[in-house]
Amino acid sequence: MIKYICRKCNVNTERSECPICKERTELESSTIYWCDDCNIPLFEEICPICAKKAHRIGGDLRPVFPEERLLLEIMIGEPFKYKDASVWNASGNHYYADGKKIKFTVSQTKKLDAKEIRKQLTQLSSENSYDVFEANIKKFVTANQKRYDYISKEAMEYIRTKAENAALTEMFVSFSGGKDSTVVSELVMRALGTQEILHLYGDTTLEFPESKEYVKRFRKEHPKTLVDTAKNKDKNFEELCEQLGPPSRVMRWCCTIFKTGAIQRRIQTLFKGKKKILTFYGIRRSESSSRNKYDRESDSPKIATQKTVSPIIDWTDFDVWLYLLTTGIDFNSAYRLGYTRVGCWCCPNNSDWSGFLSQIYMPEQYEKWHTLLVEFAKKIGKPDPEVYVDEGNWKARQGGNGLEYSQTSVLTFKPCALQENALNFELQRPISEELYELFKPFGYINKSLGNERLGEVFVVDRNGNLQLKLQGKLGQTTLKVSILSKTAGHSKSMKAVEDKVKNQITKYQMCMGCLGCESACKYSAIAIKTDRSGLVSYKIKDDKCVRCGHCIAHYDGGCYMRKVMTIKR
């Protein structure tokens, strides 16, 4: 049972929104019970089947499928020990068989031989059976019918309310191939009474093999549903790891480059001209502490034109699996193996358990990734690279120390001794026409007012008033920027204009086509392309840019990559 409390109204509710004041509530408790007689988990304390009182087993819970159960048995050295038991996994990654805790912790996997375990799995899998599992699931579904009815009805009513004033051509389901987006997909199609709603699948190029297979099955099973794919074909993950270092928990540059940017591009193509797009999202607050702060409905912080609604935001793992097992719909088979999340298989947010499973089920990919991590550790001077990788320290790294690319975040400049409010920059990249593109958010580029011989280019506002003067010849690295108006770029002081100028020059030096700026612009005015040789082209379309300046200040320092590549200066 889930209990939320609104301190303001002093009321309890099963949702994280107060039914009275509509404000956020606090999670008071989450309890899953175990019925010893029926040998199943329950949402309510009194078992609907036997009417006996159950006891608490944890705050959340998920089923352990026979594939994962056999793996667990092999790891503890007793194959098929629990073949007739009701096996589940409770919060904290604790395994239970018939309601009793199994003596096993993930830390034990560090001492196990993945190759030997894989060999035993191959030998014993044919003897594994689903009979007992299916019998227990049947009881589980029957006993928790009331909870299923409540969560599914509430979610579908919410979906219908949010879609009331939107056409099918103005909405889509964000589809990852994971269990949460699978549930949202089914709920949306049921609530709206149609399968003809676009599903947008973000292929990060780092998907689990099981995820790719599931998406194929989903397409086949839903012939009326258009499943479109968003994919960044310009970038290679391994090459970027060489340049930027592997992503970490605090520097997940991969999401911006391979997910957000690619999805935004596809949205622009599919919903051309639409001012607001409704997105059904499978996000849940119980997934992490950061997601616990999410609202059920919001404007996307990453994609400007997107309004996201999250129908199952208050669901637990217990609820998600109750829905999947009650409806009997197909889902990603990676969960049968024991994975609890199926985003990118090498994500730094993945648990040690997920990493161990990858050793078992994806040995070639795992070994290749492990080698890449060790080589990176050597590159940045770690004294014991193997230990650095095996203990997961790479997941916590911050900044770009030790990486050549990080030096592009350094700005070299000094005030002009002969002119007030002017800065002389020594660029790390020769001046090109692309430099002027980055100054369009300040106004309109005017070359006719300047002295071509001196490389002068002016930036003027809509009324022709001078804002900035750029002085530097094409192909050279010396640039002088004179600030001619303290309101340039919607600023209120010379210092504010100066900071914005530095932002754009930083962006000019660092741009590697991450698509962050392109995603942030709600007017689709920024176009970033990377050619086959790796050269990046950054263009701002004059006919679409409204000179709002949002792209200048959207990221600290002007550029997403500056944040990622922060170094000790």
Coordinates of C-alpha atoms in Angstrom, one line a residue:
M1 CA 0.0 0.0 0.0
I2 CA 1.2 3.5 -0.9
K3 CA 0.5 6.4 1.4
Y4 CA 1.1 10.1 0.5
I5 CA 0.3 13.0 2.9
C6 CA -0.5 16.6 2.2
R7 CA 0.9 18.6 5.1
K8 CA -1.0 21.7 4.0
C9 CA -4.5 20.0 4.0
N10 CA -3.6 17.2 6.4
V11 CA -5.0 14.5 4.2
N12 CA -3.8 11.1 3.1
T13 CA -4.0 10.0 -0.5
E14 CA -2.7 7.2 -2.8
R15 CA -1.3 9.8 -5.3
S16 CA 1.5 12.4 -5.1
E17 CA -1.0 15.2 -5.8
C18 CA -3.4 16.5 -3.1
P19 CA -7.0 16.0 -4.2
I20 CA -7.9 19.3 -2.5
C21 CA -5.1 21.9 -3.1
K22 CA -3.6 20.0 -6.1
E23 CA -0.1 20.6 -4.8
R24 CA 2.6 18.0 -4.4
T25 CA 2.3 15.6 -1.5
E26 CA 5.0 13.7 0.4
L27 CA 5.5 10.0 0.3
E28 CA 4.7 8.7 3.8
S29 CA 5.2 5.0 3.2
S30 CA 5.2 2.2 0.6
T31 CA 4.4 -1.3 1.8
I32 CA 4.1 -4.7 0.0
Y33 CA 2.7 -7.6 2.0
W34 CA 3.2 -11.3 1.8
C35 CA 0.5 -13.9 2.2
D36 CA 2.1 -17.1 3.7
D37 CA -1.0 -19.2 2.9
C38 CA -1.3 -18.2 -0.8
N39 CA 2.5 -17.7 -1.2
I40 CA 2.1 -14.4 -3.1
P41 CA 2.8 -10.7 -2.6
L42 CA -0.2 -8.3 -2.0
F43 CA -0.9 -4.6 -2.2
E44 CA -3.4 -4.9 0.7
E45 CA -2.7 -6.3 4.1
I46 CA -5.7 -8.7 4.1
C47 CA -5.5 -11.4 1.4
P48 CA -8.6 -11.3 -0.9
I49 CA -8.2 -15.1 -1.6
C50 CA -7.8 -16.6 1.9
A51 CA -8.9 -13.5 4.0
K52 CA -5.9 -13.9 6.2
K53 CA -3.6 -11.1 7.4
A54 CA -0.3 -10.8 5.5
H55 CA 3.0 -9.4 6.8
R56 CA 5.3 -6.8 5.3
I57 CA 7.9 -8.0 2.9
G58 CA 9.3 -4.7 1.5
G59 CA 8.5 -1.3 0.0
D60 CA 8.4 -2.5 -3.6
L61 CA 8.7 -5.8 -5.4
R62 CA 9.1 -7.4 -8.8
P63 CA 8.7 -11.0 -10.1
V64 CA 11.7 -13.2 -10.6
F65 CA 11.2 -15.1 -13.9
P66 CA 12.5 -18.7 -14.2
E67 CA 15.5 -17.5 -16.3
E68 CA 16.7 -15.3 -13.5
R69 CA 15.8 -17.8 -10.8
L70 CA 18.0 -20.5 -12.5
L71 CA 20.9 -17.9 -12.7
L72 CA 20.5 -17.2 -9.0
E73 CA 20.5 -20.9 -8.1
I74 CA 23.7 -21.5 -10.2
M75 CA 25.4 -18.6 -8.4
I76 CA 24.7 -20.0 -5.0
G77 CA 25.7 -23.5 -6.2
E78 CA 22.3 -25.2 -5.9
P79 CA 20.6 -25.4 -9.4
F80 CA 16.8 -25.8 -9.2
K81 CA 16.7 -25.4 -5.5
Y82 CA 13.7 -23.0 -5.8
K83 CA 12.1 -24.5 -8.9
D84 CA 8.9 -25.1 -6.9
A85 CA 9.0 -21.9 -4.9
S86 CA 7.4 -18.5 -5.4
V87 CA 10.4 -16.3 -6.0
W88 CA 10.4 -12.5 -6.0
N89 CA 12.8 -9.6 -5.6
A90 CA 12.1 -6.8 -3.1
S91 CA 13.4 -3.3 -2.8
G92 CA 17.2 -3.3 -2.1
N93 CA 17.7 -6.2 -4.5
H94 CA 16.8 -8.8 -1.9
Y95 CA 15.6 -12.2 -3.2
Y96 CA 12.8 -14.0 -1.4
A97 CA 11.6 -17.6 -2.0
D98 CA 8.2 -18.4 -0.4
G99 CA 8.4 -15.2 1.6
K100 CA 11.8 -16.1 3.1
K101 CA 15.0 -14.1 2.3
I102 CA 17.6 -15.9 0.3
K103 CA 21.2 -15.4 1.5
F104 CA 22.6 -13.7 -1.5
T105 CA 24.0 -10.2 -2.2
V106 CA 25.2 -8.6 -5.5
S107 CA 28.7 -8.2 -4.0
Q108 CA 29.1 -11.9 -4.2
T109 CA 29.1 -11.7 -8.0
K110 CA 32.6 -10.2 -8.0
K111 CA 34.0 -13.5 -6.9
L112 CA 32.1 -15.6 -9.5
D113 CA 33.4 -16.9 -12.8
A114 CA 31.0 -15.5 -15.5
K115 CA 32.3 -17.9 -18.1
E116 CA 31.6 -20.9 -15.9
I117 CA 28.1 -19.6 -15.0
R118 CA 27.3 -19.0 -18.7
K119 CA 28.3 -22.6 -19.4
Q120 CA 26.0 -24.0 -16.7
L121 CA 23.1 -21.9 -17.9
T122 CA 23.5 -23.3 -21.4
Q123 CA 23.5 -26.8 -20.0
L124 CA 20.6 -26.5 -17.7
S125 CA 18.2 -24.0 -19.5
S126 CA 16.4 -26.8 -21.3
E127 CA 15.3 -28.3 -17.9
N128 CA 13.9 -25.0 -16.7
S129 CA 10.1 -24.8 -16.4
Y130 CA 7.5 -22.0 -16.2
D131 CA 4.7 -24.2 -14.7
V132 CA 5.1 -23.2 -11.0
F133 CA 5.8 -19.5 -12.0
E134 CA 2.6 -19.3 -14.0
A135 CA 0.5 -20.8 -11.3
N136 CA 1.9 -18.3 -8.8
I137 CA 1.3 -15.4 -11.2
K138 CA -2.3 -16.5 -11.7
K139 CA -2.9 -16.2 -8.0
F140 CA -1.0 -12.9 -7.8
V141 CA -3.2 -11.4 -10.5
T142 CA -6.4 -12.6 -8.9
A143 CA -5.4 -11.3 -5.4
N144 CA -4.4 -7.9 -6.6
Q145 CA -7.3 -7.3 -9.0
K146 CA -8.6 -4.3 -7.0
R147 CA -5.2 -2.5 -7.3
Y148 CA -5.1 -3.2 -11.0
D149 CA -8.6 -1.8 -11.6
Y150 CA -7.7 1.3 -9.6
I151 CA -4.4 2.2 -11.3
S152 CA -5.5 1.4 -14.8
K153 CA -8.8 3.3 -14.6
E154 CA -7.1 6.3 -13.0
A155 CA -4.3 6.4 -15.6
M156 CA -6.7 6.1 -18.6
E157 CA -9.0 8.9 -17.2
Y158 CA -5.9 11.1 -16.9
I159 CA -4.8 10.3 -20.5
R160 CA -8.3 11.1 -21.9
T161 CA -8.4 14.4 -20.0
K162 CA -5.0 15.5 -21.2
A163 CA -5.7 14.4 -24.8
E164 CA -9.1 16.1 -24.9
N165 CA -8.1 19.1 -26.9
A166 CA -5.4 17.6 -28.9
A167 CA -5.6 15.8 -32.3
L168 CA -3.9 12.5 -32.9
T169 CA -1.6 14.4 -35.3
E170 CA -0.4 16.4 -32.3
M171 CA 0.7 13.7 -29.9
F172 CA 2.9 10.6 -29.6
V173 CA 4.1 8.0 -27.2
S174 CA 7.7 8.1 -26.2
F175 CA 8.7 4.5 -26.7
S176 CA 11.9 3.0 -25.4
G177 CA 11.1 -0.7 -25.4
G178 CA 11.2 -0.8 -21.6
K179 CA 8.5 -2.0 -19.4
D180 CA 7.3 1.5 -18.4
S181 CA 6.8 2.8 -21.9
T182 CA 5.2 -0.5 -22.9
V183 CA 2.6 0.0 -20.2
V184 CA 2.0 3.7 -21.2
S185 CA 1.7 2.6 -24.8
E186 CA -1.0 0.1 -23.9
L187 CA -2.8 2.5 -21.6
V188 CA -2.9 5.3 -24.2
M189 CA -4.2 3.0 -27.0
R190 CA -6.9 1.7 -24.6
A191 CA -7.8 5.2 -23.3
L192 CA -8.1 6.7 -26.8
G193 CA -9.6 3.7 -28.4
T194 CA -7.2 3.5 -31.2
Q195 CA -3.8 2.0 -32.1
E196 CA -3.2 4.7 -34.7
I197 CA -1.0 6.9 -32.5
L198 CA 2.6 7.6 -33.3
H199 CA 5.3 5.9 -31.2
L200 CA 8.7 7.5 -31.3
Y201 CA 11.5 5.1 -30.6
G202 CA 14.9 6.6 -29.6
D203 CA 17.6 4.3 -30.9
T204 CA 20.7 5.4 -29.0
T205 CA 22.7 2.7 -30.9
L206 CA 23.5 1.2 -27.4
E207 CA 20.3 -0.7 -27.0
F208 CA 20.1 -4.2 -25.5
P209 CA 19.8 -6.9 -28.2
E210 CA 16.5 -7.9 -26.5
S211 CA 15.2 -4.4 -26.8
K212 CA 15.7 -4.4 -30.6
E213 CA 14.0 -7.8 -30.8
Y214 CA 11.1 -6.5 -28.7
V215 CA 10.6 -3.4 -30.9
K216 CA 10.5 -5.7 -34.0
R217 CA 7.8 -7.8 -32.3
F218 CA 5.8 -4.7 -31.2
R219 CA 5.7 -3.4 -34.8
K220 CA 4.5 -6.8 -36.0
E221 CA 1.8 -7.1 -33.3
H222 CA 0.6 -3.5 -33.8
P223 CA 0.4 -3.1 -37.6
K224 CA -1.8 0.0 -37.3
T225 CA 0.7 1.8 -35.1
L226 CA 3.5 3.8 -36.7
V227 CA 6.7 3.2 -34.8
D228 CA 9.1 5.8 -36.0
T229 CA 12.8 5.8 -35.1
A230 CA 15.0 8.7 -34.0
K231 CA 18.7 8.0 -34.4
N232 CA 21.8 10.1 -34.6
K233 CA 23.5 8.8 -37.6
D234 CA 26.3 11.4 -37.6
K235 CA 28.0 10.3 -34.4
N236 CA 29.8 7.2 -33.2
F237 CA 29.7 6.4 -29.5
E238 CA 33.1 4.8 -29.3
E239 CA 34.8 7.6 -31.2
L240 CA 33.2 10.2 -28.8
C241 CA 34.4 8.2 -25.8
E242 CA 37.9 8.7 -27.2
Q243 CA 37.3 12.4 -27.5
L244 CA 35.2 13.1 -24.4
G245 CA 35.8 10.1 -22.2
P246 CA 33.1 7.7 -21.3
P247 CA 29.9 9.2 -19.9
S248 CA 29.5 9.2 -16.1
R249 CA 26.6 9.7 -13.8
V250 CA 27.1 13.5 -13.7
M251 CA 28.2 13.8 -17.3
R252 CA 25.8 11.8 -19.4
W253 CA 26.7 13.6 -22.7
C254 CA 25.4 10.5 -24.5
C255 CA 21.8 11.5 -23.7
T256 CA 22.1 14.9 -25.3
I257 CA 23.9 13.6 -28.4
F258 CA 22.2 10.2 -29.0
K259 CA 18.8 10.7 -27.5
T260 CA 17.5 14.3 -26.9
G261 CA 19.0 15.8 -30.0
A262 CA 18.0 12.9 -32.3
I263 CA 14.4 12.9 -30.9
Q264 CA 14.1 16.7 -31.3
R265 CA 15.2 16.4 -34.9
R266 CA 12.6 13.7 -35.6
I267 CA 9.9 15.7 -33.8
Q268 CA 10.7 18.7 -36.0
T269 CA 10.2 16.6 -39.1
L270 CA 7.1 14.7 -38.0
F271 CA 5.3 17.6 -36.4
K272 CA 6.4 20.4 -38.7
G273 CA 4.6 23.6 -37.9
K274 CA 3.0 22.4 -34.7
K275 CA 3.5 24.8 -31.8
K276 CA 3.0 22.3 -29.0
I277 CA 3.3 18.5 -29.1
L278 CA 1.8 16.2 -26.4
T279 CA 4.0 13.4 -25.4
F280 CA 3.0 10.4 -23.3
Y281 CA 6.0 9.5 -21.2
G282 CA 6.7 6.4 -19.0
I283 CA 8.6 8.2 -16.3
R284 CA 8.0 7.1 -12.7
R285 CA 9.0 8.9 -9.5
S286 CA 10.0 5.7 -7.7
E287 CA 12.8 5.0 -10.3
S288 CA 15.3 7.5 -8.7
S289 CA 15.7 10.4 -6.3
S290 CA 16.0 12.9 -9.1
R291 CA 12.8 11.6 -10.8
N292 CA 11.0 11.9 -7.5
K293 CA 10.9 15.6 -8.1
Y294 CA 9.2 15.4 -11.5
D295 CA 5.7 16.7 -12.1
R296 CA 3.1 14.6 -13.8
E297 CA 2.6 17.2 -16.4
S298 CA 5.3 19.7 -17.6
D299 CA 7.0 21.4 -20.5
S300 CA 10.0 19.4 -21.5
P301 CA 13.3 20.9 -20.0
K302 CA 15.2 19.5 -23.0
I303 CA 13.0 19.8 -26.0
A304 CA 11.4 23.2 -26.3
T305 CA 8.1 22.4 -28.2
Q306 CA 7.3 19.3 -26.1
K307 CA 4.7 19.0 -23.4
T308 CA 5.1 15.8 -21.5
V309 CA 2.5 14.0 -19.4
S310 CA 3.3 10.9 -17.3
P311 CA 0.3 8.7 -16.7
I312 CA 2.1 6.2 -14.5
I313 CA 4.3 8.6 -12.6
D314 CA 3.1 7.3 -9.2
W315 CA 3.3 3.6 -10.0
T316 CA 5.7 1.3 -8.3
D317 CA 7.5 -1.7 -9.9
F318 CA 4.8 -3.8 -8.3
D319 CA 2.1 -1.8 -10.2
V320 CA 3.9 -2.0 -13.5
W321 CA 4.3 -5.8 -13.3
L322 CA 0.8 -6.2 -12.0
Y323 CA -0.4 -4.4 -15.2
L324 CA 1.8 -6.4 -17.5
L325 CA 1.0 -9.8 -16.0
T326 CA -2.7 -9.1 -15.7
T327 CA -3.1 -7.9 -19.3
G328 CA -0.7 -10.6 -20.6
I329 CA 0.8 -8.1 -23.2
D330 CA 4.3 -8.8 -24.6
F331 CA 7.3 -7.1 -23.0
N332 CA 11.1 -6.9 -23.3
S333 CA 12.6 -10.3 -22.6
A334 CA 15.6 -8.7 -20.9
Y335 CA 13.5 -8.5 -17.8
R336 CA 13.2 -12.3 -17.8
L337 CA 17.0 -12.5 -17.5
G338 CA 17.1 -10.3 -14.4
Y339 CA 17.7 -6.8 -15.8
T340 CA 15.7 -4.2 -14.0
R341 CA 16.2 -1.4 -16.5
V342 CA 16.8 -1.7 -20.3
G343 CA 18.0 1.7 -21.5
C344 CA 21.6 1.8 -22.8
W345 CA 23.3 -1.5 -21.8
C346 CA 26.5 0.3 -20.7
C347 CA 24.9 3.3 -19.0
P348 CA 26.9 4.6 -16.0
N349 CA 23.6 4.6 -14.0
N350 CA 23.3 0.9 -14.4
S351 CA 23.8 -1.1 -11.2
D352 CA 26.6 -3.6 -10.5
W353 CA 24.0 -6.3 -11.0
S354 CA 23.3 -5.1 -14.5
G355 CA 27.0 -5.1 -15.3
F356 CA 27.3 -8.7 -14.1
L357 CA 24.4 -9.8 -16.2
S358 CA 26.0 -8.2 -19.2
Q359 CA 29.1 -10.3 -18.5
I360 CA 26.9 -13.3 -18.7
Y361 CA 24.6 -12.5 -21.6
M362 CA 26.7 -10.0 -23.6
P363 CA 30.3 -11.2 -23.2
E364 CA 31.7 -9.8 -26.4
Q365 CA 30.2 -6.4 -26.0
Y366 CA 31.1 -6.3 -22.3
E367 CA 34.7 -7.2 -22.9
K368 CA 35.0 -4.6 -25.6
W369 CA 33.5 -1.9 -23.3
H370 CA 35.7 -3.0 -20.4
T371 CA 38.8 -2.7 -22.6
L372 CA 37.7 0.8 -23.7
L373 CA 37.3 1.9 -20.1
V374 CA 40.7 0.6 -19.1
E375 CA 42.4 2.3 -22.0
F376 CA 40.7 5.6 -21.0
A377 CA 41.9 5.2 -17.4
K378 CA 45.5 4.8 -18.7
K379 CA 45.0 7.8 -21.0
I380 CA 44.1 10.1 -18.1
G381 CA 46.9 8.7 -15.9
K382 CA 45.1 6.5 -13.4
P383 CA 47.8 4.6 -11.4
D384 CA 45.8 1.3 -11.4
P385 CA 43.5 1.4 -14.4
E386 CA 41.9 -2.1 -13.9
V387 CA 40.9 -1.3 -10.3
Y388 CA 39.6 2.2 -11.4
V389 CA 37.3 0.4 -13.8
D390 CA 36.3 -2.7 -11.9
E391 CA 35.4 -0.7 -8.8
G392 CA 33.2 1.6 -10.9
N393 CA 35.1 4.8 -10.3
W394 CA 34.7 5.8 -13.9
K395 CA 31.0 6.2 -13.3
A396 CA 31.7 9.1 -10.8
R397 CA 34.3 11.0 -12.9
Q398 CA 33.8 14.7 -13.4
G399 CA 35.3 17.1 -16.0
G400 CA 37.7 16.7 -18.8
N401 CA 41.1 16.7 -17.0
G402 CA 43.6 14.7 -19.0
L403 CA 41.7 15.1 -22.3
E404 CA 42.9 17.2 -25.2
Y405 CA 39.4 18.3 -26.2
S406 CA 38.9 19.9 -22.8
Q407 CA 41.4 22.6 -23.7
T408 CA 39.0 24.1 -26.2
S409 CA 36.9 25.3 -23.2
V410 CA 39.6 27.7 -22.3
L411 CA 39.1 31.3 -23.4
T412 CA 42.2 33.5 -23.9
F413 CA 41.4 37.2 -23.9
K414 CA 42.3 40.6 -22.4
P415 CA 40.6 44.0 -22.4
C416 CA 41.6 46.3 -25.2
A417 CA 44.1 49.0 -23.8
L418 CA 43.0 51.6 -26.4
Q419 CA 39.2 51.2 -26.3
E420 CA 36.6 50.9 -23.6
N421 CA 34.2 47.9 -23.6
A422 CA 36.3 45.9 -26.0
L423 CA 38.0 42.5 -25.7
N424 CA 40.8 41.0 -27.6
F425 CA 40.4 37.2 -28.0
E426 CA 43.0 34.7 -29.1
L427 CA 40.9 31.9 -30.6
Q428 CA 41.9 28.2 -30.7
R429 CA 40.0 27.9 -34.0
P430 CA 40.6 30.2 -37.1
I431 CA 37.8 32.7 -37.9
S432 CA 35.3 31.4 -40.4
E433 CA 31.9 32.5 -41.6
E434 CA 30.4 30.2 -39.0
L435 CA 31.7 32.6 -36.2
Y436 CA 29.2 35.2 -37.4
E437 CA 26.3 32.6 -37.2
L438 CA 26.9 32.5 -33.5
F439 CA 26.4 36.3 -33.1
K440 CA 23.0 36.3 -34.9
P441 CA 21.1 35.9 -31.6
F442 CA 22.4 39.4 -30.7
G443 CA 20.9 40.9 -33.9
Y444 CA 21.5 41.0 -37.6
I445 CA 24.9 40.6 -39.3
N446 CA 25.8 43.6 -41.3
K447 CA 29.1 43.5 -43.3
S448 CA 28.5 46.5 -45.4
L449 CA 29.0 48.9 -42.5
G450 CA 32.4 47.6 -41.7
N451 CA 35.9 47.9 -43.3
E452 CA 36.3 44.7 -45.2
R453 CA 40.1 45.1 -45.3
L454 CA 40.2 45.1 -41.5
G455 CA 37.7 42.2 -41.2
E456 CA 35.1 44.4 -39.6
V457 CA 31.5 43.0 -39.2
F458 CA 28.7 44.8 -37.3
V459 CA 25.8 43.3 -35.5
V460 CA 22.7 45.6 -35.5
D461 CA 19.2 45.4 -34.0
R462 CA 15.9 45.4 -35.9
N463 CA 16.1 49.2 -36.1
G464 CA 19.6 49.3 -37.4
N465 CA 21.2 50.4 -34.0
L466 CA 24.7 49.1 -33.5
Q467 CA 25.1 46.3 -30.9
L468 CA 28.5 44.8 -31.5
K469 CA 31.5 45.1 -33.7
L470 CA 33.6 42.1 -34.6
Q471 CA 37.1 42.6 -36.0
G472 CA 39.1 39.8 -37.3
K473 CA 40.2 38.4 -40.7
L474 CA 39.0 35.1 -42.0
G475 CA 41.6 32.3 -41.4
Q476 CA 43.2 34.2 -38.5
T477 CA 42.8 33.6 -34.7
T478 CA 42.8 37.1 -33.4
L479 CA 39.4 38.6 -32.8
K480 CA 38.4 41.9 -31.3
V481 CA 34.9 42.3 -30.0
S482 CA 33.6 45.8 -29.2
I483 CA 30.4 46.1 -27.2
L484 CA 28.4 49.1 -28.5
S485 CA 25.2 48.6 -26.6
K486 CA 24.7 47.4 -23.0
T487 CA 21.3 46.0 -24.1
A488 CA 22.7 43.7 -26.8
G489 CA 21.2 40.2 -26.4
H490 CA 18.5 41.5 -24.1
S491 CA 21.2 42.4 -21.5
K492 CA 21.0 45.0 -18.8
S493 CA 24.7 45.8 -18.4
M494 CA 28.0 45.8 -20.2
K495 CA 29.1 42.9 -18.0
A496 CA 26.1 40.9 -19.0
V497 CA 26.8 41.5 -22.7
E498 CA 30.5 40.5 -22.2
D499 CA 29.5 37.2 -20.5
K500 CA 27.2 36.4 -23.4
V501 CA 29.9 37.2 -26.0
K502 CA 32.2 34.8 -24.1
N503 CA 29.5 32.2 -24.2
Q504 CA 29.2 32.3 -28.0
I505 CA 33.0 32.3 -28.5
T506 CA 33.3 29.3 -26.2
K507 CA 30.6 27.6 -28.3
Y508 CA 32.5 28.4 -31.4
Q509 CA 35.7 26.8 -30.1
M510 CA 34.0 23.7 -28.6
C511 CA 31.1 22.9 -30.9
M512 CA 31.3 19.2 -31.9
G513 CA 27.7 18.8 -33.0
C514 CA 26.1 17.6 -29.7
L515 CA 22.7 19.0 -30.9
G516 CA 22.0 20.6 -27.5
C517 CA 21.5 24.1 -28.9
E518 CA 19.3 22.7 -31.7
S519 CA 17.1 21.0 -29.2
A520 CA 16.8 24.1 -27.0
C521 CA 15.5 26.4 -29.7
K522 CA 11.7 26.3 -29.7
Y523 CA 11.6 28.1 -33.1
S524 CA 13.7 25.4 -34.9
A525 CA 16.1 28.1 -36.0
I526 CA 19.3 26.3 -35.3
A527 CA 20.6 23.6 -37.7
I528 CA 23.7 21.6 -36.8
K529 CA 25.3 19.1 -39.2
T530 CA 28.3 16.8 -39.1
D531 CA 29.8 15.7 -42.4
R532 CA 31.5 12.3 -43.0
S533 CA 34.9 13.8 -42.2
G534 CA 33.7 15.0 -38.8
L535 CA 33.4 18.7 -39.6
V536 CA 30.6 20.5 -37.8
S537 CA 28.4 23.1 -39.4
Y538 CA 26.4 25.4 -37.1
K539 CA 23.8 27.6 -38.8
I540 CA 21.1 29.9 -37.5
K541 CA 18.2 30.5 -39.9
D542 CA 17.5 34.2 -40.2
D543 CA 13.9 33.7 -41.2
K544 CA 13.1 31.6 -38.1
C545 CA 15.4 33.2 -35.4
V546 CA 13.5 35.7 -33.3
R547 CA 16.6 36.9 -31.5
C548 CA 15.3 35.8 -28.1
G549 CA 18.8 34.9 -26.9
H550 CA 17.7 31.7 -25.3
C551 CA 20.4 29.6 -27.0
I552 CA 23.1 31.9 -25.5
A553 CA 22.2 31.3 -21.9
H554 CA 20.5 27.9 -22.0
Y555 CA 23.7 26.2 -20.8
D556 CA 26.1 27.5 -18.2
G557 CA 29.1 29.0 -20.1
G558 CA 27.0 28.9 -23.3
C559 CA 27.9 25.4 -24.4
Y560 CA 26.7 22.0 -23.0
M561 CA 30.1 20.6 -23.7
R562 CA 31.8 23.2 -21.6
K563 CA 29.9 21.8 -18.6
V564 CA 30.9 18.3 -19.5
M565 CA 34.6 19.2 -20.1
T566 CA 35.1 21.4 -17.0
I567 CA 38.8 21.4 -16.0
K568 CA 40.9 22.8 -13.2
R569 CA 42.1 26.2 -14.5

